[in-house]
């Protein structure tokens, strides 16, 4: 993916913002494509509460296509051996598959090489790695870490700890009233005291897409490094770390139709090389004496102990799956769902939808004084899975004057019909629960 793809995404967002909001549902051909994709996800054929499952909790975790489930099982059936260790054929094959998975991730996000791709458990672990290694090494009293008001707890709590340990100060970029990042606030707070900007690409509550390339450009002008939390964007948008000029970028396999227990840290090579290891032990060393050790090459320096080999190999299959569909096509499908859902949700009596007009398919809402857990339970009785609560974004909810809200979030297999069922159930909730 290149700059053009990214700027066409941005144009797509602008078009959505400008579009007549009563836009019709995805046309027949696209709906037929989605039917074919849905059929690949076995869990979607389940009934829930006696009705076909409508799974709208994709921002929490996505479902897995059969081929990804098979890839994980196949590793154990045909290729299971520890990596980097054996000199026997089976171990070499397992190592090759595991290395190939890193290479596939590097191609998917356009990293310069697989040395810039570290496999971890999830986005949270990737951020902790950067915070504990880069953060503690580089930050000191007087420095500032700039976060945004829309960060997930995963991109807040590790930095609070770094601030506590180093004496660096946390500062916050606020949101506008309609749920976008306040870029004026960002400009005013981006001084040469800022050493790191930690920012989410897509808000897991508001659905906002932040202008990452622009934020990184400005941060670099004051000499700050930028960590991009791509947990919500990796499954929805083309990601190009070179076009972004990103320093660090993190995501989780399970939010992109891949397995749980595998996640990715992308780090610019020279940064990773200069960073101390995060976890120490086997595999991340070159030599060990009784007194000391020397570190292995990238990325293995950061992958101590036996890694999640099966998860890594299944993540490669996930990437193959997404690449065959094409991220532009996924983006178009999701934007069609947004155009279909947003005006209908906004018409539900008593419902307030949070976040801006231009967004991804993440819809957080409140309904009068009904608690989001009651609303989610009401929808669950109708076979519709949504999440209620604070969505691990308590500082954001506090700044919105809320403690909780409900959230429906789409995936590549959701249809206009799924969203119609959500809207009808919410209309019913308004009649019955208020
Ligand atoms: N960042 C964002 C924006 C998220 O939405 C999430 C999960 O919801 C995370 C980070 C953490 O992801 P994980 O729990 O897979 O580490």
Short mmCIF file of C-alpha atoms and ligand atoms in Angstrom, two decimals:
data_model
loop_
_atom_site.label_atom_id
_atom_site.label_comp_id
_atom_site.label_asym_id
_atom_site.label_seq_id
_atom_site.Cartn_x
_atom_site.Cartn_y
_atom_site.Cartn_z
CA UNK A 1 0.00 0.00 0.00
CA UNK A 2 1.32 3.44 -0.77
CA UNK A 3 0.59 7.06 -0.13
CA UNK A 4 -2.01 7.04 -2.89
CA UNK A 5 -3.93 4.26 -1.18
CA UNK A 6 -3.81 6.19 2.04
CA UNK A 7 -4.86 9.45 0.55
CA UNK A 8 -7.66 7.69 -1.32
CA UNK A 9 -8.78 6.37 2.09
CA UNK A 10 -8.81 9.92 3.36
CA UNK A 11 -10.75 11.04 0.29
CA UNK A 12 -13.14 8.17 0.87
CA UNK A 13 -13.74 9.44 4.38
CA UNK A 14 -14.32 12.95 3.09
CA UNK A 15 -16.76 11.60 0.50
CA UNK A 16 -18.62 9.73 3.21
CA UNK A 17 -18.76 12.88 5.28
CA UNK A 18 -20.22 14.79 2.33
CA UNK A 19 -22.57 12.03 1.15
CA UNK A 20 -26.32 12.13 1.53
CA UNK A 21 -26.71 10.25 4.80
CA UNK A 22 -29.81 8.40 3.61
CA UNK A 23 -27.53 6.45 1.25
CA UNK A 24 -28.85 3.05 0.24
CA UNK A 25 -27.36 -0.22 1.54
CA UNK A 26 -24.47 -1.89 -0.27
CA UNK A 27 -25.51 -2.86 -3.76
CA UNK A 28 -26.29 -6.47 -4.69
CA UNK A 29 -22.86 -7.44 -6.00
CA UNK A 30 -21.12 -6.33 -2.84
CA UNK A 31 -23.79 -8.04 -0.73
CA UNK A 32 -23.18 -11.25 -2.71
CA UNK A 33 -19.46 -10.96 -2.03
CA UNK A 34 -20.17 -10.57 1.66
CA UNK A 35 -22.34 -13.70 1.60
CA UNK A 36 -19.35 -15.61 0.22
CA UNK A 37 -17.09 -14.21 2.93
CA UNK A 38 -19.62 -14.92 5.69
CA UNK A 39 -19.75 -18.56 4.65
CA UNK A 40 -16.04 -18.84 5.50
CA UNK A 41 -16.67 -18.02 9.17
CA UNK A 42 -18.14 -21.13 10.84
CA UNK A 43 -19.25 -19.33 14.01
CA UNK A 44 -21.56 -17.06 12.03
CA UNK A 45 -23.86 -19.97 11.26
CA UNK A 46 -24.62 -20.34 14.99
CA UNK A 47 -27.98 -19.38 16.40
CA UNK A 48 -27.97 -17.27 19.52
CA UNK A 49 -31.10 -17.09 21.69
CA UNK A 50 -32.96 -18.93 18.96
CA UNK A 51 -32.07 -16.43 16.22
CA UNK A 52 -29.23 -16.14 13.72
CA UNK A 53 -26.28 -14.50 15.50
CA UNK A 54 -25.65 -10.87 14.62
CA UNK A 55 -22.08 -10.33 15.77
CA UNK A 56 -21.42 -6.64 16.26
CA UNK A 57 -18.54 -6.70 18.76
CA UNK A 58 -15.72 -6.70 16.24
CA UNK A 59 -13.84 -3.87 17.95
CA UNK A 60 -13.38 -6.28 20.90
CA UNK A 61 -12.37 -9.23 18.80
CA UNK A 62 -13.16 -10.50 15.32
CA UNK A 63 -14.30 -13.96 14.26
CA UNK A 64 -11.92 -16.30 12.41
CA UNK A 65 -12.32 -17.77 8.93
CA UNK A 66 -11.97 -21.56 8.61
CA UNK A 67 -8.67 -21.24 6.75
CA UNK A 68 -7.06 -19.42 9.71
CA UNK A 69 -8.40 -22.00 12.14
CA UNK A 70 -7.03 -24.71 9.84
CA UNK A 71 -3.64 -23.02 9.52
CA UNK A 72 -3.18 -23.08 13.28
CA UNK A 73 -4.26 -26.74 13.52
CA UNK A 74 -2.08 -27.69 10.56
CA UNK A 75 1.01 -26.30 12.22
CA UNK A 76 0.50 -28.77 15.06
CA UNK A 77 -0.48 -31.58 12.68
CA UNK A 78 2.44 -31.28 10.28
CA UNK A 79 5.12 -28.85 11.37
CA UNK A 80 5.37 -28.80 15.14
CA UNK A 81 8.91 -28.41 16.47
CA UNK A 82 10.66 -25.63 18.34
CA UNK A 83 12.08 -22.82 16.19
CA UNK A 84 15.66 -21.56 15.88
CA UNK A 85 17.01 -24.56 17.79
CA UNK A 86 16.96 -27.88 16.04
CA UNK A 87 19.35 -28.86 13.29
CA UNK A 88 16.86 -31.50 12.15
CA UNK A 89 14.59 -31.04 9.16
CA UNK A 90 11.29 -30.62 11.03
CA UNK A 91 12.67 -27.83 13.22
CA UNK A 92 14.16 -26.12 10.18
CA UNK A 93 10.79 -26.24 8.42
CA UNK A 94 9.03 -24.82 11.50
CA UNK A 95 11.65 -22.05 11.68
CA UNK A 96 11.21 -21.25 7.99
CA UNK A 97 7.44 -20.99 8.46
CA UNK A 98 7.84 -18.76 11.50
CA UNK A 99 10.34 -16.47 9.73
CA UNK A 100 8.06 -16.36 6.67
CA UNK A 101 5.23 -15.14 8.91
CA UNK A 102 7.38 -12.16 9.96
CA UNK A 103 8.14 -11.47 6.31
CA UNK A 104 4.42 -11.59 5.44
CA UNK A 105 3.63 -9.05 8.16
CA UNK A 106 6.47 -6.82 6.94
CA UNK A 107 5.01 -6.85 3.41
CA UNK A 108 1.47 -6.26 4.69
CA UNK A 109 2.41 -3.01 6.46
CA UNK A 110 5.26 -2.15 4.07
CA UNK A 111 8.05 -2.35 6.66
CA UNK A 112 11.57 -2.15 5.21
CA UNK A 113 12.40 -5.65 6.42
CA UNK A 114 11.21 -8.48 8.67
CA UNK A 115 13.84 -7.37 11.20
CA UNK A 116 11.45 -4.54 12.04
CA UNK A 117 8.66 -6.99 12.95
CA UNK A 118 8.56 -8.37 16.50
CA UNK A 119 5.93 -10.94 17.41
CA UNK A 120 4.37 -10.39 20.82
CA UNK A 121 1.08 -11.48 22.42
CA UNK A 122 -1.02 -8.46 21.51
CA UNK A 123 -1.05 -4.70 21.05
CA UNK A 124 -0.92 -4.21 24.81
CA UNK A 125 2.30 -6.18 25.13
CA UNK A 126 3.82 -4.31 22.18
CA UNK A 127 3.14 -0.95 23.85
CA UNK A 128 4.54 -2.23 27.16
CA UNK A 129 7.66 -3.36 25.33
CA UNK A 130 8.24 0.11 23.86
CA UNK A 131 7.39 1.84 27.13
CA UNK A 132 9.66 -0.35 29.27
CA UNK A 133 12.53 -0.49 26.81
CA UNK A 134 12.58 2.70 24.73
CA UNK A 135 10.64 4.83 27.23
CA UNK A 136 12.63 4.05 30.37
CA UNK A 137 15.92 4.28 28.44
CA UNK A 138 15.24 7.59 26.70
CA UNK A 139 12.96 9.69 28.87
CA UNK A 140 13.92 11.81 31.85
CA UNK A 141 12.54 14.53 34.10
CA UNK A 142 11.48 17.54 32.04
CA UNK A 143 10.52 15.47 29.02
CA UNK A 144 6.90 15.16 27.94
CA UNK A 145 4.86 12.23 26.63
CA UNK A 146 1.91 13.44 24.57
CA UNK A 147 -1.18 11.19 24.63
CA UNK A 148 -4.63 11.86 23.27
CA UNK A 149 -7.91 11.92 25.15
CA UNK A 150 -9.18 9.07 22.96
CA UNK A 151 -6.56 6.46 23.86
CA UNK A 152 -7.36 2.93 25.00
CA UNK A 153 -6.08 2.09 28.51
CA UNK A 154 -3.36 0.01 26.79
CA UNK A 155 -1.86 3.20 25.41
CA UNK A 156 -2.21 5.12 28.68
CA UNK A 157 -1.29 2.92 31.63
CA UNK A 158 2.20 1.87 30.38
CA UNK A 159 3.06 5.56 29.87
CA UNK A 160 1.84 6.45 33.35
CA UNK A 161 4.34 3.93 34.67
CA UNK A 162 7.14 5.31 32.48
CA UNK A 163 6.31 8.81 33.74
CA UNK A 164 6.43 7.56 37.34
CA UNK A 165 9.77 5.86 36.80
CA UNK A 166 11.51 8.56 34.77
CA UNK A 167 9.94 11.80 35.99
CA UNK A 168 8.65 12.61 32.48
CA UNK A 169 5.31 14.40 32.33
CA UNK A 170 2.14 13.15 30.61
CA UNK A 171 0.21 15.67 28.54
CA UNK A 172 -3.05 15.20 26.68
CA UNK A 173 -4.42 16.32 23.31
CA UNK A 174 -8.15 16.91 23.69
CA UNK A 175 -11.01 16.01 21.34
CA UNK A 176 -13.36 18.39 19.57
CA UNK A 177 -17.05 18.41 20.54
CA UNK A 178 -17.86 16.10 17.61
CA UNK A 179 -15.23 13.53 18.59
CA UNK A 180 -12.25 14.34 16.37
CA UNK A 181 -8.75 14.99 17.60
CA UNK A 182 -8.31 18.71 18.25
CA UNK A 183 -5.42 19.40 15.90
CA UNK A 184 -5.03 22.98 17.16
CA UNK A 185 -4.53 21.59 20.63
CA UNK A 186 -2.00 19.12 19.20
CA UNK A 187 -0.07 21.94 17.47
CA UNK A 188 0.03 24.00 20.65
CA UNK A 189 1.25 21.09 22.80
CA UNK A 190 3.86 19.79 20.33
CA UNK A 191 6.88 21.60 21.71
CA UNK A 192 10.49 20.44 21.73
CA UNK A 193 9.92 19.05 25.24
CA UNK A 194 7.74 16.32 23.75
CA UNK A 195 9.84 13.19 23.22
CA UNK A 196 7.04 10.79 22.37
CA UNK A 197 3.54 11.02 20.90
CA UNK A 198 1.41 7.92 21.57
CA UNK A 199 -1.71 8.06 19.44
CA UNK A 200 -4.37 5.71 18.23
CA UNK A 201 -5.01 5.51 14.49
CA UNK A 202 -8.71 4.74 14.99
CA UNK A 203 -10.66 5.38 18.19
CA UNK A 204 -12.20 2.19 19.59
CA UNK A 205 -15.12 4.24 20.98
CA UNK A 206 -15.73 7.12 18.56
CA UNK A 207 -14.72 5.44 15.31
CA UNK A 208 -12.64 8.52 14.46
CA UNK A 209 -9.77 8.05 11.99
CA UNK A 210 -6.85 10.24 13.03
CA UNK A 211 -4.61 11.88 10.39
CA UNK A 212 -1.61 9.78 11.33
CA UNK A 213 0.81 10.86 8.59
CA UNK A 214 0.19 14.52 9.44
CA UNK A 215 0.59 13.93 13.19
CA UNK A 216 3.86 12.05 12.63
CA UNK A 217 5.19 14.74 10.30
CA UNK A 218 4.58 17.44 12.90
CA UNK A 219 5.94 15.34 15.76
CA UNK A 220 9.13 14.67 13.82
CA UNK A 221 9.57 18.41 13.26
CA UNK A 222 10.00 18.86 17.02
CA UNK A 223 12.18 15.75 17.30
CA UNK A 224 9.55 13.52 18.95
CA UNK A 225 9.05 9.83 18.21
CA UNK A 226 5.56 8.50 17.50
CA UNK A 227 3.92 5.25 18.54
CA UNK A 228 0.80 4.45 16.49
CA UNK A 229 -1.80 2.17 18.05
CA UNK A 230 -3.21 0.41 14.98
CA UNK A 231 -5.31 -2.10 16.98
CA UNK A 232 -8.53 -0.85 15.36
CA UNK A 233 -7.20 0.25 11.99
CA UNK A 234 -5.24 -2.83 10.93
CA UNK A 235 -8.41 -4.69 9.87
CA UNK A 236 -10.07 -1.68 8.26
CA UNK A 237 -7.50 0.47 6.43
CA UNK A 238 -4.37 -0.03 4.34
CA UNK A 239 -1.39 0.52 6.66
CA UNK A 240 1.93 1.66 5.25
CA UNK A 241 4.53 2.36 7.91
CA UNK A 242 6.91 3.94 5.39
CA UNK A 243 4.26 6.29 4.01
CA UNK A 244 3.34 7.17 7.61
CA UNK A 245 7.04 7.48 8.50
CA UNK A 246 6.07 5.68 11.73
CA UNK A 247 8.58 4.98 14.48
CA UNK A 248 6.53 2.31 16.25
CA UNK A 249 3.21 0.74 15.28
CA UNK A 250 1.35 -1.99 17.14
CA UNK A 251 -1.60 -4.31 16.56
CA UNK A 252 -3.20 -7.60 17.64
CA UNK A 253 -3.90 -10.65 15.47
CA UNK A 254 -7.28 -11.30 17.06
CA UNK A 255 -8.76 -7.97 15.93
CA UNK A 256 -7.90 -8.69 12.28
CA UNK A 257 -9.61 -12.10 11.87
CA UNK A 258 -6.48 -13.85 13.15
CA UNK A 259 -5.70 -15.87 16.27
CA UNK A 260 -5.58 -14.67 19.84
CA UNK A 261 -2.19 -14.67 21.55
CA UNK A 262 -0.24 -13.16 18.67
CA UNK A 263 0.40 -9.47 18.12
CA UNK A 264 2.91 -7.29 16.35
CA UNK A 265 5.33 -4.53 17.21
CA UNK A 266 6.72 -2.71 14.20
CA UNK A 267 9.75 -0.64 15.16
CA UNK A 268 12.07 1.39 12.99
CA UNK A 269 15.21 -0.71 12.75
CA UNK A 270 17.65 1.80 14.20
CA UNK A 271 15.35 2.37 17.18
CA UNK A 272 14.96 -1.35 17.86
CA UNK A 273 18.69 -1.86 17.54
CA UNK A 274 19.43 0.78 20.15
CA UNK A 275 16.80 -0.50 22.60
CA UNK A 276 17.57 -2.91 25.46
CA UNK A 277 15.67 -6.21 25.52
CA UNK A 278 12.30 -6.28 27.27
CA UNK A 279 12.25 -9.91 28.44
CA UNK A 280 15.43 -11.90 28.88
CA UNK A 281 16.09 -15.61 28.50
CA UNK A 282 16.58 -18.20 25.80
CA UNK A 283 16.60 -17.37 22.09
CA UNK A 284 17.18 -13.64 22.52
CA UNK A 285 20.89 -14.08 23.19
CA UNK A 286 23.99 -14.72 21.09
CA UNK A 287 26.38 -15.65 23.91
CA UNK A 288 25.98 -16.15 27.62
CA UNK A 289 28.74 -16.34 30.22
CA UNK A 290 28.31 -16.62 33.96
CA UNK A 291 28.52 -12.84 34.18
CA UNK A 292 26.79 -11.48 31.13
CA UNK A 293 25.13 -11.99 27.76
CA UNK A 294 25.10 -10.48 24.29
CA UNK A 295 21.90 -9.99 22.35
CA UNK A 296 20.64 -11.79 19.29
CA UNK A 297 19.89 -10.04 15.99
CA UNK A 298 16.56 -8.35 15.31
CA UNK A 299 13.81 -9.24 15.76
CA UNK A 300 14.80 -12.20 17.95
CA UNK A 301 16.38 -9.93 20.56
CA UNK A 302 12.80 -9.09 21.57
CA UNK A 303 11.33 -12.60 21.31
CA UNK A 304 12.66 -14.36 24.40
CA UNK A 305 11.57 -17.94 25.08
CA UNK A 306 9.52 -20.23 22.87
CA UNK A 307 7.19 -17.98 20.87
CA UNK A 308 3.61 -18.54 19.69
CA UNK A 309 4.71 -20.39 16.56
CA UNK A 310 1.25 -21.61 15.56
CA UNK A 311 -0.25 -18.17 16.13
CA UNK A 312 2.43 -16.58 13.98
CA UNK A 313 1.90 -19.01 11.13
CA UNK A 314 -1.89 -18.56 11.35
CA UNK A 315 -1.38 -14.79 11.31
CA UNK A 316 0.35 -15.19 7.95
CA UNK A 317 -2.73 -17.04 6.69
CA UNK A 318 -4.89 -14.17 8.02
CA UNK A 319 -2.81 -11.72 6.02
CA UNK A 320 -3.18 -13.86 2.91
CA UNK A 321 -6.94 -13.89 3.48
CA UNK A 322 -7.15 -10.09 3.90
CA UNK A 323 -4.81 -9.43 0.98
CA UNK A 324 -6.86 -11.64 -1.35
CA UNK A 325 -9.96 -9.61 -0.50
CA UNK A 326 -8.02 -6.33 -0.65
CA UNK A 327 -7.97 -3.67 2.04
CA UNK A 328 -9.53 -1.09 -0.31
CA UNK A 329 -12.49 -3.39 -0.84
CA UNK A 330 -12.88 -3.93 2.91
CA UNK A 331 -12.74 -0.19 3.40
CA UNK A 332 -15.44 0.36 0.75
CA UNK A 333 -17.69 -2.28 2.31
CA UNK A 334 -17.30 -0.78 5.77
CA UNK A 335 -17.96 2.73 4.50
CA UNK A 336 -21.16 1.52 2.81
CA UNK A 337 -22.25 0.05 6.15
CA UNK A 338 -21.47 3.34 7.89
CA UNK A 339 -23.53 5.26 5.32
CA UNK A 340 -26.38 2.80 5.85
CA UNK A 341 -26.28 2.64 9.65
CA UNK A 342 -25.47 6.13 10.84
CA UNK A 343 -28.63 7.96 9.70
CA UNK A 344 -30.81 5.07 10.85
CA UNK A 345 -29.19 4.94 14.27
CA UNK A 346 -29.50 8.70 14.60
CA UNK A 347 -33.24 8.37 13.92
CA UNK A 348 -33.82 5.89 16.76
CA UNK A 349 -35.81 7.78 19.43
CA UNK A 350 -33.78 8.53 22.57
CA UNK A 351 -30.50 7.34 21.02
CA UNK A 352 -27.39 9.52 21.00
CA UNK A 353 -24.58 8.31 18.74
CA UNK A 354 -21.11 9.43 19.82
CA UNK A 355 -18.35 10.45 17.42
CA UNK A 356 -17.98 12.26 14.12
CA UNK A 357 -19.75 11.81 10.80
CA UNK A 358 -16.61 10.59 9.00
CA UNK A 359 -15.64 7.37 10.77
CA UNK A 360 -15.19 3.64 10.61
CA UNK A 361 -17.98 1.20 11.49
CA UNK A 362 -17.74 1.63 15.24
CA UNK A 363 -20.91 3.11 16.73
CA UNK A 364 -21.01 3.93 20.44
CA UNK A 365 -24.29 5.20 21.81
CA UNK A 366 -26.34 5.99 24.87
CA UNK A 367 -30.11 5.69 25.17
CA UNK A 368 -31.79 8.02 27.63
CA UNK A 369 -30.87 6.78 31.10
CA UNK A 370 -30.78 3.07 30.21
CA UNK A 371 -27.51 1.50 31.38
CA UNK A 372 -25.44 0.07 28.52
CA UNK A 373 -25.36 -3.36 30.19
CA UNK A 374 -29.18 -3.44 30.23
CA UNK A 375 -29.22 -2.37 26.60
CA UNK A 376 -26.60 -4.98 25.65
CA UNK A 377 -28.59 -7.68 27.49
CA UNK A 378 -31.78 -6.60 25.72
CA UNK A 379 -30.01 -6.89 22.35
CA UNK A 380 -28.44 -10.21 23.36
CA UNK A 381 -31.93 -11.64 23.94
CA UNK A 382 -32.53 -10.87 20.27
CA UNK A 383 -29.31 -12.59 19.15
CA UNK A 384 -27.35 -9.35 18.72
CA UNK A 385 -23.89 -9.17 20.34
CA UNK A 386 -22.74 -5.65 21.28
CA UNK A 387 -20.57 -4.46 24.13
CA UNK A 388 -21.50 -2.20 27.05
CA UNK A 389 -19.24 -0.48 29.58
CA UNK A 390 -16.28 1.89 29.40
CA UNK A 391 -14.49 0.09 26.54
CA UNK A 392 -11.12 0.53 28.28
CA UNK A 393 -11.31 4.25 27.56
CA UNK A 394 -12.32 5.73 30.91
CA UNK A 395 -10.48 9.06 30.43
CA UNK A 396 -12.36 9.56 27.13
CA UNK A 397 -15.73 8.70 28.65
CA UNK A 398 -15.05 11.02 31.58
CA UNK A 399 -14.30 13.86 29.18
CA UNK A 400 -17.63 13.12 27.45
CA UNK A 401 -19.42 13.26 30.82
CA UNK A 402 -20.17 9.51 30.70
CA UNK A 403 -19.17 6.45 32.69
CA UNK A 404 -20.37 3.87 30.17
CA UNK A 405 -22.00 3.47 26.77
CA UNK A 406 -23.01 0.70 24.40
CA UNK A 407 -20.97 -0.07 21.28
CA UNK A 408 -21.80 -1.87 18.05
CA UNK A 409 -18.84 -2.45 15.73
CA UNK A 410 -18.89 -4.05 12.30
CA UNK A 411 -16.58 -6.55 10.65
CA UNK A 412 -16.12 -7.59 7.03
CA UNK A 413 -18.98 -10.14 7.30
CA UNK A 414 -21.64 -7.75 8.56
CA UNK A 415 -24.46 -6.69 6.28
CA UNK A 416 -27.02 -3.91 6.04
CA UNK A 417 -29.53 -6.50 7.26
CA UNK A 418 -27.50 -7.01 10.49
CA UNK A 419 -27.63 -3.27 11.08
CA UNK A 420 -31.36 -3.16 10.33
CA UNK A 421 -31.85 -5.79 13.03
CA UNK A 422 -29.82 -3.66 15.44
CA UNK A 423 -31.85 -0.55 14.64
CA UNK A 424 -35.21 -2.38 15.03
CA UNK A 425 -34.11 -3.88 18.35
CA UNK A 426 -33.00 -0.46 19.60
CA UNK A 427 -36.37 1.03 18.61
CA UNK A 428 -38.02 -1.77 20.56
CA UNK A 429 -35.72 -1.11 23.53
CA UNK A 430 -36.77 2.52 23.52
CA UNK A 431 -40.43 1.50 23.65
CA UNK A 432 -40.03 -1.19 26.31
CA UNK A 433 -37.17 -0.09 28.57
CA UNK A 434 -37.58 3.62 29.07
N1 LIG B 1 -5.78 -0.21 21.42
C1 LIG B 1 -7.03 -0.11 20.99
C2 LIG B 1 -7.45 1.10 20.21
C3 LIG B 1 -7.95 -1.13 21.24
O1 LIG B 1 -9.20 -1.02 20.80
C4 LIG B 1 -7.51 -2.26 21.96
C5 LIG B 1 -8.46 -3.35 22.30
O2 LIG B 1 -9.66 -3.15 22.32
C6 LIG B 1 -6.19 -2.33 22.37
C7 LIG B 1 -5.34 -1.29 22.08
C8 LIG B 1 -5.65 -3.50 23.12
O3 LIG B 1 -5.70 -4.65 22.33
P1 LIG B 1 -5.30 -6.06 22.98
O4 LIG B 1 -6.27 -6.28 24.10
O5 LIG B 1 -5.47 -7.03 21.87
O6 LIG B 1 -3.92 -5.92 23.46
#
